[in-house]
Amino acid sequence: MLNRSLSTFMNAFTASDYTLYPFSTQNPKDFQNLLSVYLDAVFFPCLRELDFWQEGWRLEHEDPNDPQTPLVFKGVVFNEMKGAFADNERIFSQHLQSRLLPDHTYAVVSGGDPLCIPDLTWEQLRQFHATHYHPSNARFFTYGDFPLEQHLKQIHEEALSKFEKIEPRTAVPAQRPWPEPREFQITCARDSLAAGSSEQTTVSVSFLLPDITNTFEAFTLSLLSSLLISGPNSPFYKALVESGLGTDFSPDAGYNGCTREAYFSVGLQGIAEKDIQTVRDLVDRTLDDVILQGFEEDRIEALLHKVEIQMKHQSASFGLALASHVASCWNHGGDPVECLKLGSQVARFRQRLEENPKFLQEKLKQYFKDNRHKLILSMKPDDQYAEKQAQVEAEKLKQKVDSLSPEDKQRIYEKGLELQTQQSRPQDASCLPALKVSDIEPRIPVTELDVVLAGGETPVQLCAQPTNGLVYFRALSSLNTLPEELRPYVPLFCAVLTKLGCGVLGYREQAQQVELKTGGMAAAPCVLPDDSHLDTYEQGVLFSSFCLDRNLPDMMHLWSEIFNNPRFEEEEHFRVLVRMAAQELSNGVPDAGHVYASVRAGRTLAPAGDLQETFEGMDQVRLMQRVADMADVRPVLRKLPRIKKHLLSCDHLRCSVNATPQQMSRAGTAVDTFVRSLGRSQKERKPLRPHVVEKPALGGSSPVMRRLVMEPTFTPCQVKTHFLLPFPVSYVAECVRTAPYSHPDHASLKVLARLMTAKFLHTEIREKGGAYGGGAKLSYGGMFTLYSYRDPRSTETLQSFVKAVDWARSGRFTQQDIDEAKLSVFSAVDSPVAPSDRGLDHFLYGLSDEMKQKHREQLFAVHREALVDVSTRYLGPGRSTHGLALLGPDNARTAKDPSWIVR
């Protein structure tokens, strides 16, 4: 359906005790189509045995065509979960929940323990579906402005009317409380990317809390959790994170309301094993201190201010966020409408505090101090962990194979051939509803923008939008004059800039003001490819924040202080922030391996690629690991004021504001005041790169220019890199240099990427290969990327990439396939944009509505010959330069091939 719809979201989620099947679209006809398909898929699936083999797990010969090759485990979900449990945070979180709530469904892995998945049979799956996937056990949620009556009528006619009501008996019983605390120790793989290789132990203390259907109690405990662990002013941040014992809070720290009874957890990761007891003692002592002293009034106000902002902030997936927010409580019989009444819950919370100033301290004593249902969980690395897991899997496989009769083995061989035949046969999707290309809106909606000059010469883009009483501010500052040796440290500069203090405010006071007056203040490095030249790009740092209208002067004053008087002398807090940033990067690799592989593969194909690798690739992960391991961080800390000189001024700065029309005049004045407070260089600093091209900033009539770096002598080159990582699955990417956004070929390449994904790569990489995901994508800057995710067969995937190009060049696709690819492309092009983000493409990339409309018309015009042509000219052998990258375990091919760099 991804190719027959203009859906803006389509997925299925597995929670610990329910599955959620969300979709969204802006087209009424499409909504009815998707609702029909979802109702069919959930309540009337075919559940064929071959599909179970393909998607779940199966025993199959390594080469399905050769019965002499060994039998192995295959299957998409099997490999997905192997990849999921390559993440040490996931291992810890799963054990925490399973051991704190051991009596019922939470004791098992809802997505499937990889070593248990091969025990599931097709018959068990069908029986589970029959007893659980019944309308009597379902809940329906819609959000949006299509008529509700039509939804209800369709749900009744296509699902509810076809069933008799039953008692599903799927309620999760309450966990029996423990008379005494319990303690467990588990193991995991050593993290080769983490700082402090000898200090990789994690420990947490967790408490079982009340039933989540008591919505006010759940709201109160969620706020209490935030007061305990959020930000540098919180008691546990001071006691644990700033103790120097570890790198960051333990996984799943804070309030978790996704199980029938909630729980709270707190601890540290990245500690020495000898410090486990110290951390436990710190947790107990901190709780005692807070029960005695309570919380500062300003911190409670800052937290309630955060709730107020959350109620007003509109994201593009607001409806999905609401559905996710109510799902757990509703699933256990709670009132979903009560869950959404945050305003009344805040009022009730304030009333309780007024009536009893020790309200929160009493809750702490009741649910934490006096709670015997308490779990102490520790996890330490085992250098043999991967080998032991592989051994257990091998034993499981041997057990399965040894139990097979000759007839069973013959049946497996025949089923493997049958599955191959099914996978190679084009799917007949004619029974599914579909939109037509003619259903797509021919024109884009116009975004009205104004540009004014602040402080005489700094351009400010004004975009009037229904922002619900919030003001969104952004500023982009150029990095053109920054010395080369400082560039790798820009991401770290951005990570700590708003957290080290400014002006007269120390880092704790600054954090308090940010929470009281804004919805957050952030800085991030950005590399913005040019729309028309592959070897041209803009480099800068994007500053962003938002606030309630009444707090706009305070927010802009904070930015003035951060730009003019940042405090870079807090060495100890800087060290804490470095450790946290390094740990976060390391923890993120298993989930985003395909992104890291894609960035690396594109590194040598365009000038922007090298900077992207520096800012957001594996080079940055490794750099942060080294900085976090430094005994003396002062040499790095001294780099920050040097970066500040090149970045935090009004030289080559541009700003944008999104707010309601009524707020715009006031917002413009506040930004003008901010810009006038900034310094300007006494003399023009020269860019480090000699070739700089200028383009109008914020529209053709603007007197201020964007300054883009151009490297006319750049020569792309092919590099193949394999990052050896202790994962059971791989992440593969191949990048090709093609055409930028404004080039007529870009539209054809964009449709081609979707066509190759849907009609070739999905079948080869996921269905046949068993990877959790794979496909092709085209970046704005013209990098065409083929990739796979959680892939057990990286070598074969590289061959699949070659075959995919041959398939495209031979034109083995129909007009229907092309139309479906266009639908899929337009569903992304036309995805909803939140009021806060409208005009952002124009602000960052200089993309006007006229340019977008021209590109839209080029997408409509893509035809068969153009697709074959671009696949031959750009992707064919010896045409454009390719780059390859692989993250994952040992690979015989890359080890033997000298053209691969193994790191």
mmCIF file of C-alpha atoms in Angstrom, residues 619-737:
data_model
loop_
_atom_site.group_PDB
_atom_site.id
_atom_site.type_symbol
_atom_site.label_atom_id
_atom_site.label_comp_id
_atom_site.label_asym_id
_atom_site.label_seq_id
_atom_site.Cartn_x
_atom_site.Cartn_y
_atom_site.Cartn_z
ATOM 1 C CA ASP A 619 34.566 9.913 12.581
ATOM 2 C CA GLN A 620 32.544 12.019 15.044
ATOM 3 C CA VAL A 621 31.643 8.946 17.151
ATOM 4 C CA ARG A 622 35.331 7.994 17.380
ATOM 5 C CA LEU A 623 36.438 11.585 18.118
ATOM 6 C CA MET A 624 33.978 11.902 21.002
ATOM 7 C CA GLN A 625 35.169 8.548 22.358
ATOM 8 C CA ARG A 626 38.748 9.890 22.417
ATOM 9 C CA VAL A 627 37.749 13.186 24.056
ATOM 10 C CA ALA A 628 35.722 11.371 26.728
ATOM 11 C CA ASP A 629 38.775 9.192 27.482
ATOM 12 C CA MET A 630 41.089 12.182 27.979
ATOM 13 C CA ALA A 631 42.506 12.607 31.476
ATOM 14 C CA ASP A 632 42.779 16.358 30.820
ATOM 15 C CA VAL A 633 40.014 17.953 28.727
ATOM 16 C CA ARG A 634 41.357 21.511 28.994
ATOM 17 C CA PRO A 635 42.997 21.455 25.533
ATOM 18 C CA VAL A 636 39.573 20.712 24.029
ATOM 19 C CA LEU A 637 37.798 23.229 26.269
ATOM 20 C CA ARG A 638 40.211 25.927 25.057
ATOM 21 C CA LYS A 639 39.014 25.364 21.485
ATOM 22 C CA LEU A 640 35.482 26.551 22.312
ATOM 23 C CA PRO A 641 36.267 30.306 22.677
ATOM 24 C CA ARG A 642 38.163 30.094 19.370
ATOM 25 C CA ILE A 643 35.086 28.636 17.635
ATOM 26 C CA LYS A 644 32.921 31.279 19.318
ATOM 27 C CA LYS A 645 34.946 34.095 17.703
ATOM 28 C CA HIS A 646 34.116 32.813 14.216
ATOM 29 C CA LEU A 647 30.502 31.886 14.891
ATOM 30 C CA LEU A 648 28.712 33.982 17.524
ATOM 31 C CA SER A 649 28.426 37.375 15.884
ATOM 32 C CA CYS A 650 26.100 38.983 13.363
ATOM 33 C CA ASP A 651 28.606 38.448 10.535
ATOM 34 C CA HIS A 652 26.909 36.297 7.891
ATOM 35 C CA LEU A 653 23.901 35.622 10.133
ATOM 36 C CA ARG A 654 20.303 35.214 9.018
ATOM 37 C CA CYS A 655 17.217 34.655 11.183
ATOM 38 C CA SER A 656 13.649 33.415 10.847
ATOM 39 C CA VAL A 657 10.483 33.712 12.925
ATOM 40 C CA ASN A 658 7.260 31.709 12.729
ATOM 41 C CA ALA A 659 4.405 33.181 14.764
ATOM 42 C CA THR A 660 0.786 34.276 14.474
ATOM 43 C CA PRO A 661 0.113 37.494 12.498
ATOM 44 C CA GLN A 662 -0.771 39.256 15.769
ATOM 45 C CA GLN A 663 2.611 38.343 17.301
ATOM 46 C CA MET A 664 4.742 39.202 14.283
ATOM 47 C CA SER A 665 5.423 42.890 14.940
ATOM 48 C CA ARG A 666 6.506 42.198 18.511
ATOM 49 C CA ALA A 667 8.626 39.252 17.377
ATOM 50 C CA GLY A 668 10.366 41.378 14.742
ATOM 51 C CA THR A 669 11.240 43.981 17.385
ATOM 52 C CA ALA A 670 12.630 41.323 19.743
ATOM 53 C CA VAL A 671 14.851 39.867 16.994
ATOM 54 C CA ASP A 672 16.043 43.363 16.034
ATOM 55 C CA THR A 673 17.043 43.992 19.664
ATOM 56 C CA PHE A 674 18.899 40.657 19.714
ATOM 57 C CA VAL A 675 20.812 41.376 16.499
ATOM 58 C CA ARG A 676 21.788 44.884 17.658
ATOM 59 C CA SER A 677 23.220 43.367 20.845
ATOM 60 C CA LEU A 678 25.684 41.236 18.874
ATOM 61 C CA GLY A 679 29.226 42.135 17.984
ATOM 62 C CA ARG A 680 30.501 42.519 14.451
ATOM 63 C CA SER A 681 34.041 41.858 13.273
ATOM 64 C CA GLN A 682 36.220 44.955 13.021
ATOM 65 C CA LYS A 683 37.440 43.748 9.657
ATOM 66 C CA GLU A 684 36.003 41.212 7.244
ATOM 67 C CA ARG A 685 37.364 37.735 7.998
ATOM 68 C CA LYS A 686 38.382 35.873 4.869
ATOM 69 C CA PRO A 687 36.838 32.468 4.192
ATOM 70 C CA LEU A 688 39.256 29.552 4.699
ATOM 71 C CA ARG A 689 38.318 28.178 1.278
ATOM 72 C CA PRO A 690 39.233 30.530 -1.589
ATOM 73 C CA HIS A 691 36.216 29.809 -3.792
ATOM 74 C CA VAL A 692 33.013 31.269 -2.341
ATOM 75 C CA VAL A 693 29.927 31.882 -4.477
ATOM 76 C CA GLU A 694 27.146 34.212 -3.430
ATOM 77 C CA LYS A 695 23.434 33.618 -3.806
ATOM 78 C CA PRO A 696 20.582 35.861 -2.639
ATOM 79 C CA ALA A 697 19.643 35.055 0.945
ATOM 80 C CA LEU A 698 15.910 34.654 1.570
ATOM 81 C CA GLY A 699 14.734 35.541 -1.908
ATOM 82 C CA GLY A 700 16.039 37.103 -5.084
ATOM 83 C CA SER A 701 15.390 40.698 -4.023
ATOM 84 C CA SER A 702 17.392 40.484 -0.809
ATOM 85 C CA PRO A 703 20.533 42.662 -0.700
ATOM 86 C CA VAL A 704 22.202 40.153 1.646
ATOM 87 C CA MET A 705 23.838 37.131 0.112
ATOM 88 C CA ARG A 706 24.306 33.507 1.154
ATOM 89 C CA ARG A 707 27.965 32.574 0.920
ATOM 90 C CA LEU A 708 28.441 29.036 -0.369
ATOM 91 C CA VAL A 709 31.735 27.159 -0.561
ATOM 92 C CA MET A 710 32.640 25.906 -4.018
ATOM 93 C CA GLU A 711 35.446 23.475 -4.841
ATOM 94 C CA PRO A 712 35.866 23.605 -8.639
ATOM 95 C CA THR A 713 38.885 21.260 -8.630
ATOM 96 C CA PHE A 714 37.229 18.566 -6.505
ATOM 97 C CA THR A 715 37.586 15.052 -7.938
ATOM 98 C CA PRO A 716 35.310 12.333 -6.532
ATOM 99 C CA CYS A 717 36.943 9.009 -5.762
ATOM 100 C CA GLN A 718 35.738 5.543 -4.801
ATOM 101 C CA VAL A 719 36.469 4.365 -1.247
ATOM 102 C CA LYS A 720 35.176 1.193 0.422
ATOM 103 C CA THR A 721 35.178 1.112 4.225
ATOM 104 C CA HIS A 722 34.237 -1.700 6.622
ATOM 105 C CA PHE A 723 33.817 -0.727 10.280
ATOM 106 C CA LEU A 724 34.265 -3.923 12.278
ATOM 107 C CA LEU A 725 31.660 -3.898 15.046
ATOM 108 C CA PRO A 726 30.486 -6.709 17.366
ATOM 109 C CA PHE A 727 26.976 -6.905 15.888
ATOM 110 C CA PRO A 728 25.281 -10.137 14.744
ATOM 111 C CA VAL A 729 23.920 -8.321 11.661
ATOM 112 C CA SER A 730 25.269 -5.688 9.265
ATOM 113 C CA TYR A 731 24.370 -2.304 7.799
ATOM 114 C CA VAL A 732 25.361 -1.783 4.162
ATOM 115 C CA ALA A 733 25.361 1.323 1.951
ATOM 116 C CA GLU A 734 26.462 2.155 -1.579
ATOM 117 C CA CYS A 735 26.366 5.809 -2.669
ATOM 118 C CA VAL A 736 26.456 7.160 -6.223
ATOM 119 C CA ARG A 737 27.076 10.772 -7.253
#
